[in-house]
PDB file of C-alpha atoms in Angstrom:
ATOM      1  CA  GLN K  28     -74.069 -72.202  57.591  1.00 82.00           C
ATOM      2  CA  VAL K  29     -77.793 -71.746  57.060  1.00 86.00           C
ATOM      3  CA  GLN K  30     -79.759 -74.548  58.710  1.00 93.00           C
ATOM      4  CA  LEU K  31     -83.238 -75.417  59.770  1.00 95.00           C
ATOM      5  CA  VAL K  32     -83.724 -78.360  62.127  1.00 96.00           C
ATOM      6  CA  GLU K  33     -87.058 -79.895  62.980  1.00 97.00           C
ATOM      7  CA  SER K  34     -87.699 -81.770  66.221  1.00 98.00           C
ATOM      8  CA  GLY K  35     -90.619 -83.118  68.243  1.00 98.00           C
ATOM      9  CA  GLY K  36     -91.926 -85.720  65.815  1.00 97.00           C
ATOM     10  CA  GLY K  37     -92.684 -89.340  66.626  1.00 97.00           C
ATOM     11  CA  LEU K  38     -95.433 -91.843  67.149  1.00 98.00           C
ATOM     12  CA  VAL K  39     -98.728 -90.787  68.686  1.00 98.00           C
ATOM     13  CA  GLN K  40    -102.163 -92.329  69.054  1.00 98.00           C
ATOM     14  CA  PRO K  41    -105.167 -90.888  67.215  1.00 98.00           C
ATOM     15  CA  GLY K  42    -106.526 -87.941  69.164  1.00 98.00           C
ATOM     16  CA  GLY K  43    -103.140 -87.155  70.679  1.00 98.00           C
ATOM     17  CA  SER K  44    -100.902 -84.133  70.355  1.00 98.00           C
ATOM     18  CA  LEU K  45     -97.378 -83.272  69.317  1.00 98.00           C
ATOM     19  CA  ARG K  46     -95.468 -80.016  69.101  1.00 98.00           C
ATOM     20  CA  LEU K  47     -92.970 -79.672  66.317  1.00 98.00           C
ATOM     21  CA  SER K  48     -90.113 -77.179  66.586  1.00 98.00           C
ATOM     22  CA  CYS K  49     -88.109 -75.616  63.794  1.00 96.00           C
ATOM     23  CA  ALA K  50     -84.879 -74.077  64.966  1.00 96.00           C
ATOM     24  CA  ALA K  51     -82.880 -71.881  62.641  1.00 93.00           C
ATOM     25  CA  SER K  52     -79.155 -71.234  62.665  1.00 91.00           C
ATOM     26  CA  GLY K  53     -76.955 -69.142  60.420  1.00 89.00           C
ATOM     27  CA  PHE K  54     -79.635 -66.553  59.676  1.00 86.00           C
ATOM     28  CA  PRO K  55     -82.238 -64.474  61.558  1.00 86.00           C
ATOM     29  CA  LEU K  56     -85.511 -66.242  61.362  1.00 83.00           C
ATOM     30  CA  ASP K  57     -87.489 -63.069  62.038  1.00 83.00           C
ATOM     31  CA  PHE K  58     -86.636 -61.827  58.498  1.00 87.00           C
ATOM     32  CA  TYR K  59     -88.525 -64.730  56.926  1.00 90.00           C
ATOM     33  CA  ALA K  60     -92.001 -66.068  56.679  1.00 93.00           C
ATOM     34  CA  ILE K  61     -92.005 -69.679  57.864  1.00 93.00           C
ATOM     35  CA  GLY K  62     -94.071 -72.497  56.524  1.00 95.00           C
ATOM     36  CA  TRP K  63     -94.758 -76.053  57.643  1.00 97.00           C
ATOM     37  CA  PHE K  64     -95.195 -78.604  54.868  1.00 98.00           C
ATOM     38  CA  ARG K  65     -95.829 -82.326  54.892  1.00 98.00           C
ATOM     39  CA  GLN K  66     -95.497 -85.235  52.544  1.00 98.00           C
ATOM     40  CA  ALA K  67     -97.443 -88.401  53.097  1.00 96.00           C
ATOM     41  CA  PRO K  68     -96.425 -91.718  51.520  1.00 91.00           C
ATOM     42  CA  GLY K  69     -97.263 -91.697  47.833  1.00 93.00           C
ATOM     43  CA  LYS K  70     -98.393 -88.076  47.835  1.00 95.00           C
ATOM     44  CA  GLY K  71     -96.880 -84.748  46.958  1.00 95.00           C
ATOM     45  CA  ARG K  72     -95.633 -82.173  49.419  1.00 95.00           C
ATOM     46  CA  GLU K  73     -98.297 -79.785  50.640  1.00 95.00           C
ATOM     47  CA  VAL K  74     -98.169 -76.602  52.628  1.00 96.00           C
ATOM     48  CA  ILE K  75    -100.216 -76.862  55.818  1.00 97.00           C
ATOM     49  CA  SER K  76     -99.423 -73.661  57.644  1.00 97.00           C
ATOM     50  CA  CYS K  77     -97.488 -70.409  57.301  1.00 96.00           C
ATOM     51  CA  ILE K  78     -96.691 -67.473  59.544  1.00 94.00           C
ATOM     52  CA  SER K  79     -95.589 -64.052  58.338  1.00 90.00           C
ATOM     53  CA  THR K  80     -92.735 -61.949  59.618  1.00 83.00           C
ATOM     54  CA  SER K  81     -94.336 -58.692  60.566  1.00 73.00           C
ATOM     55  CA  ASP K  82     -97.834 -59.111  61.938  1.00 72.00           C
ATOM     56  CA  HIS K  83     -97.531 -62.852  62.495  1.00 79.00           C
ATOM     57  CA  SER K  84    -100.563 -63.423  60.319  1.00 90.00           C
ATOM     58  CA  THR K  85    -101.209 -67.100  59.720  1.00 94.00           C
ATOM     59  CA  TYR K  86    -102.495 -69.487  57.086  1.00 96.00           C
ATOM     60  CA  TYR K  87    -103.820 -72.996  57.616  1.00 97.00           C
ATOM     61  CA  ALA K  88    -104.812 -75.612  55.119  1.00 97.00           C
ATOM     62  CA  ASP K  89    -108.410 -76.764  55.519  1.00 97.00           C
ATOM     63  CA  SER K  90    -107.175 -80.223  56.523  1.00 97.00           C
ATOM     64  CA  VAL K  91    -105.549 -78.880  59.701  1.00 98.00           C
ATOM     65  CA  LYS K  92    -107.560 -75.753  60.487  1.00 98.00           C
ATOM     66  CA  GLY K  93    -108.812 -75.732  64.032  1.00 97.00           C
ATOM     67  CA  ARG K  94    -106.425 -78.516  65.090  1.00 98.00           C
ATOM     68  CA  PHE K  95    -102.949 -77.065  64.374  1.00 98.00           C
ATOM     69  CA  THR K  96    -101.429 -73.809  65.594  1.00 97.00           C
ATOM     70  CA  ILE K  97     -98.315 -72.171  64.224  1.00 96.00           C
ATOM     71  CA  SER K  98     -96.333 -69.703  66.330  1.00 93.00           C
ATOM     72  CA  ARG K  99     -92.903 -68.130  66.342  1.00 91.00           C
ATOM     73  CA  ASP K 100     -90.437 -67.029  68.987  1.00 90.00           C
ATOM     74  CA  ASN K 101     -87.989 -64.792  67.218  1.00 85.00           C
ATOM     75  CA  ALA K 102     -85.885 -64.416  70.369  1.00 89.00           C
ATOM     76  CA  LYS K 103     -85.240 -68.173  70.207  1.00 93.00           C
ATOM     77  CA  ASN K 104     -85.037 -68.231  66.417  1.00 92.00           C
ATOM     78  CA  THR K 105     -87.645 -70.978  66.484  1.00 93.00           C
ATOM     79  CA  VAL K 106     -91.082 -71.651  64.986  1.00 94.00           C
ATOM     80  CA  TYR K 107     -93.475 -74.144  66.414  1.00 96.00           C
ATOM     81  CA  LEU K 108     -96.406 -76.223  65.155  1.00 98.00           C
ATOM     82  CA  GLN K 109     -98.748 -77.406  67.854  1.00 98.00           C
ATOM     83  CA  MET K 110    -100.750 -80.337  66.507  1.00 98.00           C
ATOM     84  CA  ASN K 111    -103.837 -81.469  68.410  1.00 98.00           C
ATOM     85  CA  SER K 112    -106.535 -84.032  67.696  1.00 98.00           C
ATOM     86  CA  LEU K 113    -104.196 -85.894  65.441  1.00 98.00           C
ATOM     87  CA  LYS K 114    -105.616 -88.297  62.848  1.00 98.00           C
ATOM     88  CA  PRO K 115    -104.057 -91.218  61.008  1.00 97.00           C
ATOM     89  CA  GLU K 116    -104.184 -89.134  57.831  1.00 96.00           C
ATOM     90  CA  ASP K 117    -101.801 -86.657  59.451  1.00 98.00           C
ATOM     91  CA  THR K 118     -99.081 -89.273  59.151  1.00 98.00           C
ATOM     92  CA  ALA K 119     -96.345 -87.785  57.023  1.00 98.00           C
ATOM     93  CA  VAL K 120     -92.864 -86.363  56.972  1.00 98.00           C
ATOM     94  CA  TYR K 121     -93.099 -82.792  58.180  1.00 98.00           C
ATOM     95  CA  TYR K 122     -90.784 -80.042  56.959  1.00 98.00           C
ATOM     96  CA  CYS K 123     -90.287 -76.431  57.920  1.00 97.00           C
ATOM     97  CA  ALA K 124     -89.110 -73.908  55.373  1.00 96.00           C
ATOM     98  CA  ALA K 125     -88.104 -70.226  55.420  1.00 94.00           C
ATOM     99  CA  GLY K 126     -88.934 -67.653  52.837  1.00 90.00           C
ATOM    100  CA  LEU K 127     -92.058 -67.234  50.751  1.00 85.00           C
ATOM    101  CA  CYS K 128     -94.424 -70.038  51.604  1.00 86.00           C
ATOM    102  CA  SER K 129     -95.065 -70.418  47.899  1.00 85.00           C
ATOM    103  CA  ASP K 130     -91.386 -70.724  47.131  1.00 89.00           C
ATOM    104  CA  PRO K 131     -89.144 -71.147  50.209  1.00 92.00           C
ATOM    105  CA  ASP K 132     -85.480 -70.354  50.256  1.00 91.00           C
ATOM    106  CA  TYR K 133     -84.401 -72.809  52.915  1.00 93.00           C
ATOM    107  CA  TRP K 134     -85.703 -76.229  53.932  1.00 96.00           C
ATOM    108  CA  GLY K 135     -85.243 -78.407  56.974  1.00 96.00           C
ATOM    109  CA  GLN K 136     -84.414 -82.104  56.612  1.00 97.00           C
ATOM    110  CA  GLY K 137     -87.860 -83.242  57.654  1.00 97.00           C
ATOM    111  CA  ILE K 138     -89.172 -85.241  60.607  1.00 98.00           C
ATOM    112  CA  GLN K 139     -91.525 -88.210  60.754  1.00 98.00           C
ATOM    113  CA  VAL K 140     -94.932 -87.989  62.396  1.00 98.00           C
ATOM    114  CA  THR K 141     -96.876 -91.201  62.658  1.00 98.00           C
ATOM    115  CA  VAL K 142    -100.407 -91.305  64.010  1.00 98.00           C
ATOM    116  CA  SER K 143    -101.454 -94.873  64.761  1.00 97.00           C
ATOM    117  CA  SER K 144    -102.972 -97.003  67.488  1.00 95.00           C
TER     118      SER K 144
END
């Protein structure tokens, strides 16, 4: 069974950090580009970061550039999103997805990240 499971979310104060993990099962993650997406209340889902399969090239949305870092550990079948200097506007449900970042094949169930004092 193909599955992506996010973990590491929660409540953090502004300026704090979290590391999200996306663990894959049922398929080899290293065959797929991986994207992190988020959906804030009342807004559409947006792609915030992607990492390729081969050269591990990365993409970041302007809203997170310089604060978030995506990485992958193919041996662990896991992709990470290190989030630093978090802001209240980063509050959202975060999703990982496998496949083309423009049109993923598989989605995780999502995990809540809340940035609040």
